[in-house]
Structures are given as C-alpha cells and as structure tokens.
Amino acid sequence: MTIAVARDVDQAPATPLIEVRGLVKHFYAPGGRIVHAVEDVDLTIGRGRIVGLVGESGSGKTTVGRTLLRLIEPTGGRMSFDGTDVFALSAREMRQWRRRMQIIFQDPFSSLNPRLTIRAIIAEALDTRGYAKGRARLDRTVELLELVGLSADHASRYPHEFSGGQRQRIGIARALAVEPDFIVADEPVSALDVSIQAQVLNLMEDLRRRLGLTMLFISHDLSVIAYACDEIVVMYLGRVMERGSSRDVRIAPLHPYSQALIAAAPVPDPSRRRVHVPLGGDIPSPIAPPSGCVFRTRCPKALPACAETVPPLTDVGQGRFVACLRVGAGGVSL
Ligand SMILES: Nc1ncnc2c1ncn2[C@@H]1O[C@H](COP(=O)(O)OP(=O)(O)OP(=O)(O)O)[C@@H](O)[C@H]1O
Ligand SMILES: [Mg+2]
C-alpha cells in the first residue's frame, strides 16, 4: 500500500512497560532438527508506545508476538511486564495476567465465531472480566462498539453480515473488552483492501491516544509499519538487525537488510535519500541458519569476517541499534 506518512513521532521518553531480553524460541522439525525461529531478541516497549516488528515472511515476527503472550512457551529469555517476570508465572497466575495482554489477528473472519452474534462475542470476552449480566453488560457492549466506530444496531448481527474492515473493528472491540494494557496486533490490516487499511490504522492510533494502549504491531509491510509505529524493529531469520525511531529507520536505514526492505517498499517521503540495494534469493531455512551474521548470504556488503561471529545489536548513538560489522559508531559505514 502507499499511504502518506501522517504523523511524526512524539520523541518524549516513555517508561518501559515491556522489556524482553534474550528471547529464544526453537521448534522441532521431523528428525529432531531444531528450527531457530527466534534467537536472542531484545525488545523494549514504552508505555503508550507502538513498536513495529517488520521483516520478510519467516523472519519470526508472529513467533515473537505469541511467545510474549505465552500463547506458545519460550525456549529461553526473560520478559518483564510492568515489573513482573511473565515467563516465570505459573499457569494459574498466567490466567490472571492474560487479561492484561490481548492479541488482534490478521484474519478477523476466522477469529470470530460465525454462530454467535456480535453481542454474544463481546459478552464472552466481558465474562472473563467478570462483568455483571443484563444492563451493565449491554451498556458496556454498546460502549465498546461505539469506541471502534460501530453502533448499537450492529450488536444483533452475525460476523458474515459485516465487511472485512468492520470485522476487524469487532476483533479490536473484543480485545479491548478486558481493558488490556498491552496488545499484540499481528498483521491486523494485511487481509484488508488498501482503501480500508488506513481507516483501521487511524482507529488504532486513536485508541492508543484515548486509552493509552501499548502495542507490538507486526507487519511485513514497511509502509504500514512506518505509518502506525513510533519505533521500528527489523527482524531477519529470527534475529533483530536494526531498531530505531520510525522516522530514522525509514529515512536513513543503516543495516543492509533494512536498506533492502526500504528500497523494495519505498515509503513516500521527499526527505529520504533513495537507497538501491538488490536482494536476491530467498530467506534461508531456520533449520540451518548461516554461521555468523544470518543475513550475510544475501548481503551485498558481506565480508569474510561476517561468517565468523554473530554481530551483536550495538548502540550506535542517538537511539539507534544495529547488528552489523559494517556499521560503526554514529552509524558510519565501515
Ligand atoms: N509450530 C511450528 N513448528 C515448526 N516451525 C515453526 C512453527 N511455527 C513457526 N515455525 C517456523 O518459524 C519460523 C518463523 O515463523 P513466523 O510465523 O514467526 O514468521 P513470520 O515472520 O511471522 O512470517 P509471516 O510474515 O509469514 O507471518 C518459520 O520458519 C516457521 O516455519
Ligand atoms: Mg506472521
């Protein structure tokens, strides 16, 4: 999609709500081979901020999102949520915590029960919050529908009676019903027509401002991420390649992989220097990731040394972090 970048980032520092350190998730393929889906990922998300996770298909974005909510169990690492070590919680404790963390899915249709009216779908979510039945619950349902731009009239309809954009609004209302602090939105607009995408993104931005939501926003589409997020984290084959403010990463990407992504999906921005980086081939298998820098086999700037060690995600100054031997202090190309 091509939509103008509507706003610039509020640069004031925010206290972290989420701090993830050394997140690892391995799956097991037939024959006991390890799938390195996520390796050593660090993430910090400030209160009320939206951090975007971008990367090609298979880079590990969904796995990060699901692991943070413990919808799948992490293999390693730590996650602090509002000061609590979430990965150390028992299953019982986790049930309480889960209310504070919700997920919005890519495909709103398959995530809504077709046999339930919208009222029943939202009531189900309100039940976990312990809302009284009757009037209070009905009032809250209408309030939630109005919050996402729908109306009381919609409550008695079924999911198939809505458009894709409206269904995603229902998915958002359902996630908000339990008053979460943190939302993982996994490709929330990827299944929608381009004309509807901006409306749903604007709704999410409006809700963030009104409710102070903190969000991890996952998309393979850099223009969507640039539009929706304060900060961008670029992933490749399970690892973070670069992170920085949305503006910095889109105007002057430092990692060769971010440069390739931006060159492939230009974001309309007259102040941006154009970068042309060819990126051939496919993402390698996470069962046998390249040694050293995982991007080196497709990197136009790779050196022999890139095969030797995994480059750490390094602070290069001004709030920017890059995992590349070729990028030095101040973002200078070496
Ligand atoms: N349950 C699983 N068992 C084995 N491998 C898995 C499992 N789930 C994910 N993977 C693998 O982990 C890697 C990362 O997958 P993930 O779905 O997180 O990527 P993604 O960045 O979300 O991709 P997409 O943009 O296609 O949604 C992929 O190679 C995938 O095949
Ligand atoms: Mg995914």
Tab-separated table of C-alpha atoms and ligand atoms in Angstrom:
chain	number	residue	atom	x	y	z
A	1	MET	CA	0.000	0.000	0.000
A	2	THR	CA	1.113	3.577	-0.416
A	3	ILE	CA	-0.199	5.976	2.139
A	4	ALA	CA	1.371	9.226	3.185
A	5	VAL	CA	3.159	9.171	6.500
A	6	ALA	CA	0.647	11.105	8.565
A	7	ARG	CA	2.468	11.974	11.743
A	8	ASP	CA	5.815	12.213	13.309
A	9	VAL	CA	6.889	10.571	16.454
A	10	ASP	CA	6.457	12.091	19.848
A	11	GLN	CA	10.066	11.771	20.977
A	12	ALA	CA	9.496	12.116	24.735
A	13	PRO	CA	10.954	9.122	26.590
A	14	ALA	CA	8.368	6.679	27.911
A	15	THR	CA	8.896	4.344	30.867
A	16	PRO	CA	9.090	0.768	29.608
A	17	LEU	CA	6.021	-1.415	30.071
A	18	ILE	CA	7.630	-4.377	28.307
A	19	GLU	CA	11.287	-5.372	28.481
A	20	VAL	CA	12.366	-8.523	26.686
A	21	ARG	CA	15.909	-9.846	26.946
A	22	GLY	CA	17.473	-12.724	25.060
A	23	LEU	CA	14.192	-14.189	23.805
A	24	VAL	CA	14.702	-17.593	22.148
A	25	LYS	CA	12.096	-19.864	20.576
A	26	HIS	CA	13.017	-23.171	18.990
A	27	PHE	CA	10.611	-25.573	17.362
A	28	TYR	CA	11.442	-29.156	16.477
A	29	ALA	CA	11.261	-30.384	12.901
A	30	PRO	CA	10.976	-34.091	11.940
A	31	GLY	CA	14.177	-35.946	12.795
A	32	GLY	CA	14.662	-33.784	15.893
A	33	ARG	CA	16.227	-30.939	13.947
A	34	ILE	CA	15.961	-27.551	15.650
A	35	VAL	CA	14.030	-24.708	13.953
A	36	HIS	CA	15.717	-21.500	15.100
A	37	ALA	CA	12.566	-19.358	14.823
A	38	VAL	CA	13.698	-16.666	17.293
A	39	GLU	CA	17.265	-16.195	18.562
A	40	ASP	CA	18.350	-13.725	21.228
A	41	VAL	CA	15.788	-10.979	20.653
A	42	ASP	CA	15.741	-7.879	22.883
A	43	LEU	CA	12.756	-5.528	22.829
A	44	THR	CA	11.702	-2.559	24.916
A	45	ILE	CA	8.253	-1.041	24.560
A	46	GLY	CA	7.484	2.194	26.389
A	47	ARG	CA	4.081	2.782	27.946
A	48	GLY	CA	1.652	4.110	25.374
A	49	ARG	CA	4.040	3.378	22.510
A	50	ILE	CA	3.599	1.325	19.381
A	51	VAL	CA	6.617	-0.691	18.322
A	52	GLY	CA	6.524	-2.209	14.852
A	53	LEU	CA	8.096	-5.562	14.027
A	54	VAL	CA	8.903	-5.894	10.336
A	55	GLY	CA	10.667	-8.486	8.209
A	56	GLU	CA	10.098	-10.950	5.411
A	57	SER	CA	7.858	-13.969	5.767
A	58	GLY	CA	9.513	-16.493	8.085
A	59	SER	CA	11.600	-13.941	9.970
A	60	GLY	CA	9.965	-14.879	13.296
A	61	LYS	CA	7.575	-11.963	13.882
A	62	THR	CA	4.496	-13.994	14.811
A	63	THR	CA	6.600	-16.285	16.976
A	64	VAL	CA	7.874	-13.277	18.957
A	65	GLY	CA	4.318	-11.925	19.406
A	66	ARG	CA	2.846	-15.251	20.508
A	67	THR	CA	5.730	-16.031	22.826
A	68	LEU	CA	5.383	-12.683	24.611
A	69	LEU	CA	1.753	-13.536	25.383
A	70	ARG	CA	2.811	-17.097	26.266
A	71	LEU	CA	0.378	-18.470	23.711
A	72	ILE	CA	3.468	-20.537	22.925
A	73	GLU	CA	6.114	-21.159	25.560
A	74	PRO	CA	9.523	-19.517	25.149
A	75	THR	CA	12.655	-21.666	24.932
A	76	GLY	CA	14.709	-19.020	26.709
A	77	GLY	CA	14.952	-15.392	27.743
A	78	ARG	CA	13.138	-13.067	30.101
A	79	MET	CA	10.213	-10.733	29.786
A	80	SER	CA	9.332	-8.083	32.299
A	81	PHE	CA	5.791	-6.724	32.045
A	82	ASP	CA	5.178	-3.764	34.327
A	83	GLY	CA	7.960	-5.130	36.568
A	84	THR	CA	6.708	-8.749	36.675
A	85	ASP	CA	8.733	-11.611	35.222
A	86	VAL	CA	5.979	-13.033	32.987
A	87	PHE	CA	7.903	-16.110	31.830
A	88	ALA	CA	8.248	-17.197	35.477
A	89	LEU	CA	4.484	-17.127	36.190
A	90	SER	CA	2.678	-20.413	36.815
A	91	ALA	CA	-0.189	-21.415	34.500
A	92	ARG	CA	-2.656	-20.304	37.181
A	93	GLU	CA	-1.012	-16.906	37.677
A	94	MET	CA	-0.834	-16.541	33.915
A	95	ARG	CA	-4.625	-16.831	33.614
A	96	GLN	CA	-4.955	-13.631	35.645
A	97	TRP	CA	-2.257	-11.871	33.670
A	98	ARG	CA	-3.615	-12.854	30.319
A	99	ARG	CA	-6.378	-10.262	30.610
A	100	ARG	CA	-3.784	-7.538	30.540
A	101	MET	CA	-2.359	-8.773	27.244
A	102	GLN	CA	-4.507	-9.312	24.182
A	103	ILE	CA	-3.974	-10.203	20.540
A	104	ILE	CA	-5.590	-8.917	17.360
A	105	PHE	CA	-5.321	-11.349	14.449
A	106	GLN	CA	-4.767	-10.882	10.749
A	107	ASP	CA	-7.939	-12.592	9.637
A	108	PRO	CA	-10.861	-11.223	11.625
A	109	PHE	CA	-13.323	-13.641	9.998
A	110	SER	CA	-11.724	-16.870	11.083
A	111	SER	CA	-11.135	-15.493	14.576
A	112	LEU	CA	-14.848	-14.647	15.125
A	113	ASN	CA	-17.291	-17.483	15.877
A	114	PRO	CA	-19.751	-17.412	12.917
A	115	ARG	CA	-22.588	-18.798	15.045
A	116	LEU	CA	-22.527	-16.010	17.606
A	117	THR	CA	-23.946	-12.503	17.300
A	118	ILE	CA	-21.584	-9.622	17.927
A	119	ARG	CA	-23.306	-9.090	21.282
A	120	ALA	CA	-22.525	-12.701	22.271
A	121	ILE	CA	-18.938	-12.480	21.031
A	122	ILE	CA	-18.278	-9.410	23.151
A	123	ALA	CA	-20.267	-10.832	26.084
A	124	GLU	CA	-17.964	-13.851	26.060
A	125	ALA	CA	-14.954	-11.566	26.423
A	126	LEU	CA	-16.718	-9.494	29.121
A	127	ASP	CA	-17.432	-12.671	31.112
A	128	THR	CA	-13.722	-13.178	31.664
A	129	ARG	CA	-13.663	-9.663	33.088
A	130	GLY	CA	-16.474	-10.548	35.479
A	131	TYR	CA	-19.000	-8.043	34.100
A	132	ALA	CA	-22.495	-8.446	35.527
A	133	LYS	CA	-25.057	-9.773	33.077
A	134	GLY	CA	-28.028	-7.667	31.985
A	135	ARG	CA	-27.995	-3.921	31.645
A	136	ALA	CA	-24.380	-3.197	32.665
A	137	ARG	CA	-23.054	-5.738	30.201
A	138	LEU	CA	-25.260	-4.468	27.390
A	139	ASP	CA	-24.198	-0.884	28.078
A	140	ARG	CA	-20.557	-1.912	28.011
A	141	THR	CA	-21.072	-3.800	24.730
A	142	VAL	CA	-22.579	-0.709	23.098
A	143	GLU	CA	-19.782	1.442	24.536
A	144	LEU	CA	-17.166	-0.891	23.012
A	145	LEU	CA	-18.894	-0.949	19.622
A	146	GLU	CA	-19.049	2.839	19.588
A	147	LEU	CA	-15.408	3.046	20.619
A	148	VAL	CA	-14.439	1.213	17.420
A	149	GLY	CA	-16.811	3.179	15.171
A	150	LEU	CA	-19.752	0.740	15.096
A	151	SER	CA	-23.176	1.207	16.700
A	152	ALA	CA	-25.714	-0.496	18.972
A	153	ASP	CA	-27.635	-1.626	15.859
A	154	HIS	CA	-24.752	-3.910	14.944
A	155	ALA	CA	-24.938	-5.924	18.173
A	156	SER	CA	-27.566	-8.417	16.999
A	157	ARG	CA	-25.865	-9.215	13.674
A	158	TYR	CA	-23.568	-12.122	12.820
A	159	PRO	CA	-19.942	-11.850	11.606
A	160	HIS	CA	-20.819	-12.709	7.968
A	161	GLU	CA	-23.054	-9.628	7.811
A	162	PHE	CA	-20.044	-7.308	8.101
A	163	SER	CA	-17.344	-6.093	5.739
A	164	GLY	CA	-13.683	-7.041	6.352
A	165	GLY	CA	-12.912	-3.649	7.893
A	166	GLN	CA	-15.951	-3.863	10.189
A	167	ARG	CA	-14.975	-7.369	11.243
A	168	GLN	CA	-11.524	-6.148	12.200
A	169	ARG	CA	-13.234	-3.410	14.269
A	170	ILE	CA	-15.175	-6.158	16.076
A	171	GLY	CA	-11.916	-8.042	16.682
A	172	ILE	CA	-10.461	-4.862	18.172
A	173	ALA	CA	-13.575	-4.290	20.350
A	174	ARG	CA	-13.287	-7.853	21.626
A	175	ALA	CA	-9.618	-7.379	22.503
A	176	LEU	CA	-10.433	-4.109	24.300
A	177	ALA	CA	-13.328	-5.625	26.282
A	178	VAL	CA	-10.986	-6.888	29.003
A	179	GLU	CA	-9.235	-3.496	29.253
A	180	PRO	CA	-5.746	-4.739	28.379
A	181	ASP	CA	-2.564	-2.716	28.864
A	182	PHE	CA	-0.702	-4.421	26.052
A	183	ILE	CA	-1.859	-5.578	22.633
A	184	VAL	CA	-0.046	-7.655	20.042
A	185	ALA	CA	-1.539	-6.806	16.640
A	186	ASP	CA	-0.343	-9.476	14.190
A	187	GLU	CA	-0.776	-8.223	10.615
A	188	PRO	CA	-4.046	-6.515	11.636
A	189	VAL	CA	-4.658	-4.863	8.259
A	190	SER	CA	-2.925	-7.268	5.847
A	191	ALA	CA	-6.171	-9.013	4.874
A	192	LEU	CA	-7.999	-5.730	4.190
A	193	ASP	CA	-8.437	-3.728	0.996
A	194	VAL	CA	-5.918	-0.934	0.739
A	195	SER	CA	-8.723	1.659	0.961
A	196	ILE	CA	-9.828	0.203	4.313
A	197	GLN	CA	-6.338	-0.263	5.766
A	198	ALA	CA	-5.829	3.434	6.550
A	199	GLN	CA	-9.207	3.640	8.331
A	200	VAL	CA	-8.360	0.749	10.636
A	201	LEU	CA	-4.833	2.106	11.249
A	202	ASN	CA	-6.310	5.503	12.139
A	203	LEU	CA	-8.732	3.816	14.532
A	204	MET	CA	-5.837	2.015	16.247
A	205	GLU	CA	-3.905	5.267	16.579
A	206	ASP	CA	-6.998	6.988	18.004
A	207	LEU	CA	-7.472	4.177	20.545
A	208	ARG	CA	-3.834	4.307	21.526
A	209	ARG	CA	-4.155	8.013	22.315
A	210	ARG	CA	-7.503	7.712	24.103
A	211	LEU	CA	-6.787	4.554	26.098
A	212	GLY	CA	-3.011	4.831	26.462
A	213	LEU	CA	-2.516	1.399	24.893
A	214	THR	CA	0.917	-0.102	24.418
A	215	MET	CA	1.268	-2.203	21.296
A	216	LEU	CA	3.532	-4.549	19.382
A	217	PHE	CA	2.446	-4.104	15.781
A	218	ILE	CA	3.542	-6.864	13.412
A	219	SER	CA	3.571	-6.433	9.646
A	220	HIS	CA	5.630	-7.495	6.651
A	221	ASP	CA	4.611	-4.179	5.026
A	222	LEU	CA	7.043	-1.428	5.851
A	223	SER	CA	4.716	1.361	4.718
A	224	VAL	CA	2.065	0.137	7.192
A	225	ILE	CA	4.655	-0.077	9.975
A	226	ALA	CA	6.028	3.390	9.187
A	227	TYR	CA	2.502	4.811	9.321
A	228	ALA	CA	1.420	3.124	12.519
A	229	CYS	CA	4.502	2.917	14.743
A	230	ASP	CA	6.764	5.083	16.889
A	231	GLU	CA	9.656	2.693	16.655
A	232	ILE	CA	10.674	0.003	14.171
A	233	VAL	CA	12.396	-3.292	14.903
A	234	VAL	CA	13.670	-5.039	11.766
A	235	MET	CA	13.918	-8.846	12.020
A	236	TYR	CA	15.617	-11.336	9.744
A	237	LEU	CA	15.756	-15.098	10.249
A	238	GLY	CA	14.883	-14.881	13.929
A	239	ARG	CA	17.221	-12.051	14.854
A	240	VAL	CA	16.953	-8.270	15.231
A	241	MET	CA	19.000	-6.496	12.565
A	242	GLU	CA	18.193	-2.908	13.478
A	243	ARG	CA	15.979	-0.855	15.695
A	244	GLY	CA	15.319	2.853	15.933
A	245	SER	CA	12.648	5.516	15.679
A	246	SER	CA	10.242	5.012	12.836
A	247	ARG	CA	11.469	8.197	11.204
A	248	ASP	CA	15.187	7.362	11.417
A	249	VAL	CA	14.822	3.832	10.121
A	250	ARG	CA	12.671	4.815	7.190
A	251	ILE	CA	14.678	7.896	6.185
A	252	ALA	CA	18.175	6.532	6.762
A	253	PRO	CA	18.199	2.764	7.312
A	254	LEU	CA	21.651	1.631	8.490
A	255	HIS	CA	21.589	-2.170	8.225
A	256	PRO	CA	21.953	-3.544	4.664
A	257	TYR	CA	18.818	-5.632	5.259
A	258	SER	CA	16.735	-2.626	6.335
A	259	GLN	CA	18.079	-0.750	3.318
A	260	ALA	CA	16.936	-3.573	1.053
A	261	LEU	CA	13.490	-3.712	2.665
A	262	ILE	CA	13.005	0.028	2.276
A	263	ALA	CA	14.275	0.023	-1.289
A	264	ALA	CA	11.812	-2.765	-2.090
A	265	ALA	CA	8.844	-0.980	-0.478
A	266	PRO	CA	9.516	2.734	-0.774
A	267	VAL	CA	7.746	4.890	1.751
A	268	PRO	CA	6.620	8.227	0.291
A	269	ASP	CA	8.879	10.758	1.906
A	270	PRO	CA	10.603	13.506	-0.063
A	271	SER	CA	13.358	13.964	2.529
A	272	ARG	CA	14.511	10.354	2.251
A	273	ARG	CA	17.677	9.542	0.353
A	274	ARG	CA	16.981	6.738	-2.070
A	275	VAL	CA	18.864	3.541	-1.484
A	276	HIS	CA	19.085	0.847	-4.119
A	277	VAL	CA	20.099	-2.478	-2.717
A	278	PRO	CA	19.478	-5.632	-4.692
A	279	LEU	CA	18.303	-8.542	-2.576
A	280	GLY	CA	18.266	-11.812	-4.462
A	281	GLY	CA	17.261	-15.272	-3.358
A	282	ASP	CA	15.062	-16.463	-0.538
A	283	ILE	CA	15.395	-16.336	3.211
A	284	PRO	CA	17.461	-19.438	4.244
A	285	SER	CA	15.948	-22.231	6.306
A	286	PRO	CA	15.845	-21.551	10.057
A	287	ILE	CA	16.849	-25.214	10.485
A	288	ALA	CA	20.323	-24.412	9.177
A	289	PRO	CA	20.843	-20.652	9.537
A	290	PRO	CA	24.143	-19.271	8.140
A	291	SER	CA	27.025	-19.021	10.614
A	292	GLY	CA	27.941	-15.572	11.904
A	293	CYS	CA	25.579	-12.915	10.593
A	294	VAL	CA	22.439	-14.716	9.391
A	295	PHE	CA	21.961	-12.117	6.636
A	296	ARG	CA	25.444	-12.494	5.142
A	297	THR	CA	24.431	-14.971	2.401
A	298	ARG	CA	22.203	-12.301	0.814
A	299	CYS	CA	24.101	-9.217	1.906
A	300	PRO	CA	25.698	-7.047	-0.805
A	301	LYS	CA	28.257	-5.757	1.727
A	302	ALA	CA	29.312	-9.024	3.395
A	303	LEU	CA	32.953	-9.520	4.396
A	304	PRO	CA	34.688	-12.846	5.182
A	305	ALA	CA	34.570	-11.843	8.872
A	306	CYS	CA	30.750	-11.815	8.755
A	307	ALA	CA	30.807	-15.644	8.687
A	308	GLU	CA	32.817	-15.802	11.925
A	309	THR	CA	30.733	-14.193	14.664
A	310	VAL	CA	27.151	-13.116	15.220
A	311	PRO	CA	27.263	-9.318	15.266
A	312	PRO	CA	25.694	-8.026	18.498
A	313	LEU	CA	22.924	-5.437	18.331
A	314	THR	CA	25.059	-2.387	19.078
A	315	ASP	CA	24.102	1.085	20.260
A	316	VAL	CA	25.459	3.375	17.527
A	317	GLY	CA	24.140	6.528	19.180
A	318	GLN	CA	21.018	8.692	19.005
A	319	GLY	CA	18.704	5.859	19.998
A	320	ARG	CA	19.761	3.608	17.126
A	321	PHE	CA	20.846	-0.021	17.383
A	322	VAL	CA	22.365	-2.038	14.535
A	323	ALA	CA	23.717	-5.603	14.305
A	324	CYS	CA	26.269	-5.262	11.501
A	325	LEU	CA	30.076	-5.367	11.379
A	326	ARG	CA	29.959	-2.742	8.633
A	327	VAL	CA	28.182	-0.128	10.777
A	328	GLY	CA	30.244	1.722	13.363
A	329	ALA	CA	29.621	4.416	15.982
A	330	GLY	CA	27.354	7.196	14.757
A	331	GLY	CA	26.021	4.866	12.062
A	332	VAL	CA	29.160	5.321	9.962
A	333	SER	CA	29.657	2.738	7.209
A	334	LEU	CA	32.942	0.826	7.730
B	1	LIG	N1	4.843	-24.609	15.244
B	1	LIG	C1	5.916	-24.530	14.461
B	1	LIG	N2	6.675	-25.622	14.208
B	1	LIG	C2	7.787	-25.552	13.439
B	1	LIG	N3	8.226	-24.428	12.874
B	1	LIG	C3	7.523	-23.311	13.084
B	1	LIG	C4	6.326	-23.289	13.886
B	1	LIG	N4	5.838	-22.008	13.901
B	1	LIG	C5	6.683	-21.277	13.154
B	1	LIG	N5	7.685	-22.033	12.669
B	1	LIG	C6	8.804	-21.573	11.828
B	1	LIG	O1	9.429	-20.488	12.479
B	1	LIG	C7	9.843	-19.506	11.543
B	1	LIG	C8	9.239	-18.168	11.905
B	1	LIG	O2	7.837	-18.231	11.684
B	1	LIG	P1	6.878	-16.996	11.982
B	1	LIG	O3	5.488	-17.462	11.704
B	1	LIG	O4	7.161	-16.455	13.329
B	1	LIG	O5	7.344	-15.945	10.880
B	1	LIG	P2	6.675	-14.553	10.450
B	1	LIG	O6	7.779	-13.553	10.431
B	1	LIG	O7	5.501	-14.281	11.311
B	1	LIG	O8	6.236	-14.850	8.944
B	1	LIG	P3	4.934	-14.330	8.130
B	1	LIG	O9	5.280	-12.945	7.632
B	1	LIG	O10	4.833	-15.320	7.006
B	1	LIG	O11	3.756	-14.357	9.042
B	1	LIG	C9	9.399	-20.005	10.170
B	1	LIG	O12	10.479	-20.624	9.547
B	1	LIG	C10	8.323	-21.014	10.510
B	1	LIG	O13	8.246	-22.010	9.519
B	2	MG	MG	3.459	-13.989	10.909
